[in-house]
Coordinates of C-alpha atoms in Angstrom, one line a residue:
M1 CA -15.3 -13.4 -2.2
K2 CA -12.4 -15.0 -4.0
M3 CA -9.3 -12.9 -4.3
N4 CA -6.9 -13.2 -7.2
A5 CA -3.2 -12.3 -7.1
V6 CA -3.7 -8.7 -7.9
D7 CA -6.2 -8.4 -5.0
W8 CA -3.7 -9.9 -2.6
I9 CA -0.9 -7.7 -3.8
A10 CA -3.1 -4.6 -3.5
M11 CA -4.1 -5.6 0.1
V12 CA -0.5 -6.2 1.1
L13 CA 0.6 -2.8 -0.3
L14 CA -2.4 -1.1 1.4
L15 CA -1.4 -2.6 4.7
I16 CA 2.3 -1.4 4.2
G17 CA 0.8 2.1 3.4
G18 CA -1.5 2.2 6.4
L19 CA 1.2 1.0 8.8
N20 CA 3.6 3.7 7.3
W21 CA 0.9 6.4 7.9
G22 CA 0.3 5.1 11.4
F23 CA 4.0 5.1 12.2
M24 CA 4.3 8.6 10.8
G25 CA 1.4 9.9 12.8
F26 CA 2.2 8.3 16.1
F27 CA 5.9 8.2 16.1
N28 CA 7.1 10.5 13.3
Y29 CA 8.9 7.5 11.8
N30 CA 8.8 6.7 8.1
L31 CA 8.9 2.9 7.9
V32 CA 9.2 2.7 4.1
S33 CA 12.1 5.1 3.9
S34 CA 13.8 3.4 6.7
L35 CA 13.5 0.0 5.1
F36 CA 14.2 1.0 1.5
G37 CA 16.2 4.3 1.8
A38 CA 15.1 7.7 0.5
G39 CA 15.6 6.9 -3.2
T40 CA 13.7 5.9 -6.3
F41 CA 12.6 2.5 -4.9
T42 CA 10.7 4.2 -2.0
K43 CA 8.9 6.4 -4.5
I44 CA 7.9 3.3 -6.5
I45 CA 6.5 1.8 -3.2
Y46 CA 4.5 4.9 -2.6
D47 CA 3.2 4.9 -6.2
L48 CA 2.2 1.2 -5.9
V49 CA 0.4 1.9 -2.6
G50 CA -1.6 4.7 -4.4
L51 CA -2.4 2.4 -7.3
S52 CA -3.5 -0.2 -4.8
A53 CA -5.9 2.2 -3.2
L54 CA -7.4 3.1 -6.7
W55 CA -7.7 -0.7 -7.4
S56 CA -9.5 -1.2 -4.1
I57 CA -11.9 1.7 -4.8
W58 CA -12.6 0.2 -8.2
M59 CA -13.3 -3.3 -6.7
V60 CA -15.7 -1.8 -4.1
A61 CA -17.5 0.2 -6.8
K62 CA -17.9 -2.9 -8.9
G63 CA -19.4 -4.7 -5.9
E64 CA -16.8 -7.5 -5.7

């Protein structure tokens, strides 16, 4: 399976999101807010993580 730039970006964002959820669950520590503050940029990161999940679902459904 050959991954293009969008696939790589989606994977990195999903890793960031997964790590953030793990830190929240185990340590009650929000890694994204700690790195980027609690402002608009953090919300954009969360939005991009969600879009990455949708992209990944789409790719799996297509069979790629």
